[in-house]
Amino acid sequence: MENQFPIKTLMDENGNLTDENYASKISKELTETLYRNMLRIRTFDKKAISLQRQGRIGTYAPYEGQEASQVGSALALNQEDWLFPSYRDHGATMTFGHSLKNILLFWNGRNEGCVPADGKKVFPPGIPIATQLPHAVGAAYAEKRKGTKNASIVYFGDGATSEGDFHEGLNFASILQAPVVFFNQNNGYAISVPMSKQMKTATIAQKALAYDMPGHRIDGNDIFAVYFLTQEALERARNGEGPTLIEAVTWRYGAHTTADDPTKYRNQEESEERREKKDPILRLERFMKNKGWFDDEAKSKWLAQVSEEIDSAIAEMESFPKADPTDMFDHVFEKPTWGIQQQKQDLLQLLRGESR
Ligand SMILES: Cc1ncc(C[n+]2csc(CCOP(=O)(O)OP(=O)(O)O)c2C)c(N)n1
């Protein structure tokens, strides 16, 4: 089955285009936009890990290594589309316009962090694995019923394909011909569980067959493959041709979250090797160098700009008003149940130093 789903690449590891059909679509401007966004999200990721180590945010889920998958797919969207992320997809949400301050607030345990920028349809990150898939299908189907040309994209990992919600989401999307792109980032592991222990199939793309929709297996570290093939899947969706499953084959270099140690379950040398050969940012740099478009000075300037942008978001996050501990009881139900009200009262009493 793996042979039926070969990995599609548009640019090889040395930065050479392997499919000339796309050459005319690749301008210097597009290349720089893709590159700058990848630099931006990588810089954010590194800073967020160091904030967590200093105790300035809570647990954090890094995505280093997956930048091409997240940036390429998010930039393929139209402004009016819907984005349903998992906890690892803030690289995609910030590329789509979610504010850095709110992303940091989210990782600081604040529900305010889930509020998208004005007019942006970004859902809060799905923490229970795969729950965001049926949501994305519902939103896409609603757009279809309203007669718009808007689509949904939903992000999830390889492990998520073992969940019922994955299958329910694909099934309904297929039945309803909902305008949705299922964007899987196959980073090889579900926490410590390698793909070979998670499923018998050699690919994730082939799971699309069961739902009679196209399944594409693409090189998730090749930003051109991600950008153009996601755009094509979104185009199909807008034209009423239904859902697509994309498997972007990639790798996370670091830990699952800052709460685990990847050296306990995999050989980190493999990550270092991939960093040298397959890194998405270096690959695009090689392409830019081949074209004579790479400029070291411009890179330093962009890095300085994104550092400044991120530092100012950190300052905003740190000066945000302190959380009210009773917030956790709000927003669970429209009207709090008796039990929740009681718990809130108990906590208030405790905070006032009163015994029950
Ligand atoms: C329903 C559910 N079961 C278990 C977990 C615990 N959990 C958190 S992340 C994770 C692994 C998910 O792996 P994958 O879908 O491959 O995504 P990745 O983290 O690699 O991006 C698990 C099992 C959870 N959050 N939700």
XYZ file of C-alpha atoms and ligand atoms in Angstrom:
382
model
C 0.000 0.000 0.000
C 2.978 2.310 0.712
C 3.778 2.196 -3.022
C 0.327 3.523 -3.819
C 1.007 6.505 -1.588
C 4.531 7.696 -2.416
C 5.694 10.857 -0.672
C 5.133 13.835 -2.955
C 8.002 16.341 -2.968
C 8.333 19.520 -4.991
C 11.791 20.467 -3.675
C 14.530 18.003 -2.727
C 16.809 18.167 0.309
C 19.366 20.217 -1.622
C 16.785 22.855 -2.440
C 16.258 21.878 -6.086
C 12.769 21.804 -7.568
C 11.734 18.284 -8.498
C 8.496 19.217 -10.236
C 8.942 21.965 -12.792
C 5.156 22.392 -13.127
C 5.238 24.583 -10.049
C 8.322 26.649 -10.955
C 6.353 29.499 -12.488
C 4.250 29.834 -9.333
C 7.278 30.273 -7.054
C 8.172 33.965 -6.877
C 10.840 35.566 -4.726
C 8.088 37.308 -2.780
C 6.252 34.060 -1.989
C 9.529 32.363 -1.028
C 10.439 35.174 1.367
C 6.986 35.122 2.943
C 7.242 31.386 3.575
C 10.801 31.731 4.883
C 10.107 34.683 7.202
C 7.090 32.938 8.698
C 9.143 29.821 9.395
C 11.865 31.928 11.064
C 9.172 33.640 13.102
C 7.546 30.487 14.417
C 10.889 28.802 15.154
C 12.061 31.819 17.124
C 8.791 31.803 19.068
C 9.152 28.098 19.845
C 12.672 28.506 21.221
C 11.667 31.470 23.352
C 8.589 29.672 24.672
C 10.692 26.699 25.796
C 13.054 28.979 27.655
C 10.107 30.811 29.270
C 8.782 27.461 30.469
C 12.197 26.528 31.880
C 12.208 29.802 33.798
C 8.728 29.125 35.202
C 7.211 32.066 33.328
C 4.665 29.891 31.437
C 3.270 26.434 32.209
C 3.759 23.274 30.136
C 4.524 23.948 26.484
C 4.234 21.731 23.370
C 7.101 22.445 20.939
C 6.883 21.976 17.176
C 10.473 22.563 16.071
C 11.030 20.579 12.846
C 7.380 20.921 11.766
C 7.592 24.552 10.590
C 7.056 23.871 6.875
C 3.917 21.833 7.621
C 2.414 24.528 9.826
C 3.401 27.632 7.883
C 2.782 26.203 4.401
C -0.710 24.963 5.254
C -1.776 28.086 7.196
C -0.641 30.419 4.422
C -2.673 28.396 1.908
C -5.894 29.448 3.681
C -8.181 32.324 2.756
C -8.821 34.901 5.461
C -12.441 33.716 5.852
C -11.574 30.041 6.378
C -11.740 28.129 9.658
C -8.721 26.728 11.476
C -9.036 23.965 14.084
C -5.687 23.346 15.802
C -4.403 20.776 18.265
C -2.129 21.852 21.145
C 0.954 21.637 18.863
C -0.307 23.900 16.102
C 0.243 27.410 17.431
C 2.842 27.807 14.655
C -0.081 27.499 12.242
C -2.443 29.688 14.269
C 0.079 32.531 14.636
C 0.785 32.358 10.903
C -2.961 32.646 10.284
C -3.168 35.712 12.544
C -3.715 34.510 16.120
C -1.916 36.916 18.455
C 1.365 35.899 20.059
C 0.209 37.392 23.345
C -2.853 35.135 23.387
C -0.823 32.064 22.489
C 1.440 32.800 25.449
C -1.573 33.440 27.697
C -2.979 30.052 26.686
C 0.276 28.347 27.711
C 0.057 30.271 30.939
C -3.237 28.566 31.688
C -5.445 31.531 30.798
C -8.703 31.002 28.925
C -8.317 34.524 27.448
C -5.599 32.960 25.307
C -8.256 31.128 23.298
C -9.838 34.340 21.987
C -8.969 34.728 18.298
C -8.119 38.009 16.633
C -11.103 39.989 15.310
C -12.733 38.233 12.389
C -10.442 35.193 12.616
C -12.083 31.817 12.875
C -9.543 29.989 15.004
C -10.853 27.445 17.486
C -9.228 26.828 20.884
C -6.606 24.056 20.657
C -8.071 20.545 20.907
C -6.440 18.914 23.922
C -8.505 15.685 24.022
C -7.002 13.974 20.991
C -8.958 14.271 17.709
C -12.027 16.015 19.159
C -11.390 18.939 16.813
C -12.052 16.826 13.701
C -15.856 16.548 13.998
C -15.952 20.243 14.988
C -14.131 21.184 11.782
C -16.532 19.077 9.733
C -19.523 20.753 11.395
C -18.193 24.240 10.656
C -17.384 23.268 7.069
C -20.842 21.775 6.553
C -22.443 24.943 7.960
C -20.491 26.993 5.401
C -21.677 24.670 2.662
C -25.302 25.069 3.755
C -24.895 28.833 3.826
C -23.593 28.676 0.274
C -20.237 30.335 0.965
C -16.855 29.376 -0.492
C -15.254 29.071 2.942
C -13.481 25.903 4.029
C -12.091 24.384 7.241
C -8.657 23.003 7.916
C -8.079 20.731 10.883
C -4.686 19.743 12.294
C -3.927 16.484 14.095
C -1.111 14.021 14.698
C -0.487 10.408 13.704
C -1.749 9.116 17.069
C -5.045 10.956 16.556
C -5.901 8.621 13.675
C -6.477 5.828 16.224
C -9.306 7.785 17.848
C -12.992 7.308 17.046
C -13.332 11.043 16.402
C -10.919 10.758 13.472
C -13.097 8.143 11.781
C -16.368 9.874 12.643
C -15.009 13.140 11.297
C -13.859 11.636 8.003
C -17.034 9.615 7.621
C -19.358 12.578 8.060
C -17.193 14.842 5.923
C -17.424 12.290 3.167
C -21.177 11.713 3.483
C -21.888 15.443 3.623
C -19.165 16.347 1.089
C -18.084 19.016 3.563
C -15.436 21.534 2.445
C -12.736 20.423 4.880
C -9.037 19.576 4.671
C -7.823 17.021 7.202
C -4.206 18.050 7.723
C -2.266 15.316 9.464
C 1.273 15.988 10.667
C 2.871 12.596 10.902
C 5.798 13.376 13.184
C 6.487 9.697 13.854
C 5.430 9.559 17.502
C 2.402 9.874 19.759
C 4.326 10.958 22.869
C 6.581 7.887 23.263
C 4.662 5.532 20.951
C 6.177 5.164 17.466
C 3.874 4.913 14.485
C 4.734 1.212 13.998
C 3.127 0.433 17.388
C 0.178 2.725 16.774
C -1.115 1.235 13.499
C -0.582 -1.596 11.050
C -0.789 0.660 7.991
C 2.443 2.060 6.589
C 0.810 5.366 5.722
C -1.923 7.571 7.072
C -2.949 8.831 3.634
C -4.325 5.397 2.741
C -6.984 5.741 5.451
C -8.728 8.146 3.060
C -9.673 5.179 0.855
C -12.155 3.932 3.440
C -13.996 7.240 3.220
C -13.816 7.618 -0.547
C -11.836 10.822 -0.481
C -8.407 11.685 -1.913
C -5.456 10.923 0.377
C -2.132 12.649 -0.301
C 1.173 11.789 1.299
C 3.494 14.739 1.080
C 6.915 15.736 2.358
C 5.964 17.850 5.358
C 9.436 19.426 5.457
C 9.117 20.708 1.900
C 7.252 23.966 2.246
C 6.374 24.170 -1.434
C 4.741 20.740 -1.376
C 2.780 21.693 1.719
C 1.719 25.113 0.457
C 0.642 24.120 -3.058
C -0.979 20.782 -2.239
C -2.934 22.260 0.656
C -4.051 25.063 -1.635
C -5.238 22.490 -4.196
C -7.154 20.557 -1.523
C -8.795 23.783 -0.324
C -9.697 24.646 -3.903
C -11.433 21.276 -4.317
C -13.330 21.944 -1.089
C -14.462 25.401 -2.261
C -15.590 23.960 -5.581
C -17.948 21.547 -3.843
C -15.756 18.499 -4.498
C -15.556 17.525 -0.837
C -12.900 16.690 1.757
C -9.247 15.671 1.369
C -6.876 13.927 3.762
C -3.260 15.149 3.650
C -0.506 13.293 5.473
C 2.479 15.612 5.877
C 5.453 13.433 6.819
C 7.636 15.332 9.245
C 9.502 15.020 12.554
C 9.576 16.799 15.868
C 13.131 17.315 17.069
C 12.325 17.951 20.694
C 10.126 16.621 23.442
C 6.404 15.888 23.126
C 5.912 18.627 25.708
C 8.255 20.287 28.166
C 7.010 17.667 30.655
C 8.743 14.698 28.997
C 12.251 13.536 28.102
C 12.487 12.154 24.545
C 15.834 10.442 25.207
C 13.853 7.890 27.250
C 12.010 6.574 24.197
C 14.047 7.394 21.116
C 17.561 7.903 19.912
C 18.061 11.650 19.697
C 20.874 11.154 17.159
C 18.154 10.527 14.610
C 16.759 13.969 15.293
C 20.186 15.548 14.892
C 20.707 13.751 11.594
C 17.356 14.988 10.345
C 18.163 18.487 11.489
C 21.219 18.479 9.230
C 19.655 16.851 6.177
C 15.937 17.501 6.228
C 15.397 20.676 8.191
C 12.574 22.671 6.554
C 14.196 26.058 7.060
C 17.654 25.002 5.848
C 16.068 23.338 2.841
C 14.343 26.552 1.806
C 17.586 28.458 2.450
C 19.357 26.090 0.039
C 16.674 26.803 -2.547
C 17.097 30.554 -2.020
C 20.873 30.245 -2.325
C 20.521 28.251 -5.564
C 18.334 31.043 -6.911
C 20.622 33.834 -5.665
C 17.750 35.060 -3.444
C 19.360 34.433 -0.065
C 20.613 37.462 1.805
C 22.364 36.990 5.143
C 21.809 40.592 6.154
C 18.085 40.383 5.440
C 17.928 37.191 7.541
C 19.584 38.952 10.508
C 17.186 41.875 10.125
C 14.126 39.580 10.034
C 15.366 37.642 13.037
C 15.833 40.882 14.982
C 12.301 41.974 14.013
C 10.663 38.744 15.118
C 12.645 38.734 18.375
C 11.372 42.192 19.118
C 7.800 41.199 18.251
C 7.976 38.141 20.512
C 9.607 40.052 23.388
C 6.847 42.593 23.272
C 4.202 39.809 23.336
C 5.968 38.319 26.372
C 5.880 41.700 28.118
C 2.137 41.996 27.370
C 1.512 38.472 28.665
C 3.454 39.191 31.851
C 1.638 42.438 32.558
C -1.780 40.838 31.981
C -4.072 41.118 35.040
C -3.725 38.194 37.442
C -6.167 35.326 37.015
C -9.213 35.051 39.241
C -9.048 31.433 40.487
C -12.832 31.123 40.285
C -12.626 31.609 36.497
C -12.253 27.876 36.194
C -15.906 27.420 37.133
C -17.173 29.757 34.420
C -17.750 28.916 30.766
C -18.280 25.196 31.418
C -22.041 25.511 30.931
C -24.052 28.526 29.854
C -25.758 28.349 33.266
C -23.546 26.791 35.958
C -24.978 23.616 37.469
C -25.715 23.381 41.181
C -22.542 21.325 41.740
C -20.330 23.851 39.993
C -21.894 26.740 41.901
C -21.301 24.864 45.154
C -17.655 24.203 44.274
C -17.165 27.873 43.431
C -18.635 28.906 46.812
C -16.419 26.405 48.613
C -13.318 27.785 46.913
C -14.319 31.371 47.741
C -14.750 30.391 51.396
C -11.371 28.699 51.381
C -9.728 31.768 49.825
C -11.306 33.937 52.546
C -9.779 31.602 55.117
C -13.174 30.397 56.336
C -13.703 26.742 57.165
C -16.815 24.961 55.895
C -8.502 11.433 24.318
C -7.097 11.590 24.796
N -6.365 10.510 25.129
C -5.089 10.658 25.566
C -4.525 11.905 25.664
C -3.090 12.056 26.158
N -2.251 12.482 25.037
C -1.861 13.751 24.907
S -0.951 13.988 23.536
C -1.041 12.360 23.096
C -0.359 11.846 21.863
C -0.931 12.374 20.593
O -0.073 12.082 19.520
P -0.353 12.558 18.059
O -1.802 12.505 17.758
O 0.554 11.805 17.156
O 0.042 14.120 18.056
P 1.412 14.842 18.419
O 1.411 15.064 19.903
O 2.536 13.982 17.950
O 1.363 16.150 17.697
C -1.794 11.648 24.033
C -2.051 10.214 23.957
C -5.334 13.028 25.335
N -4.864 14.261 25.389
N -6.586 12.842 24.889
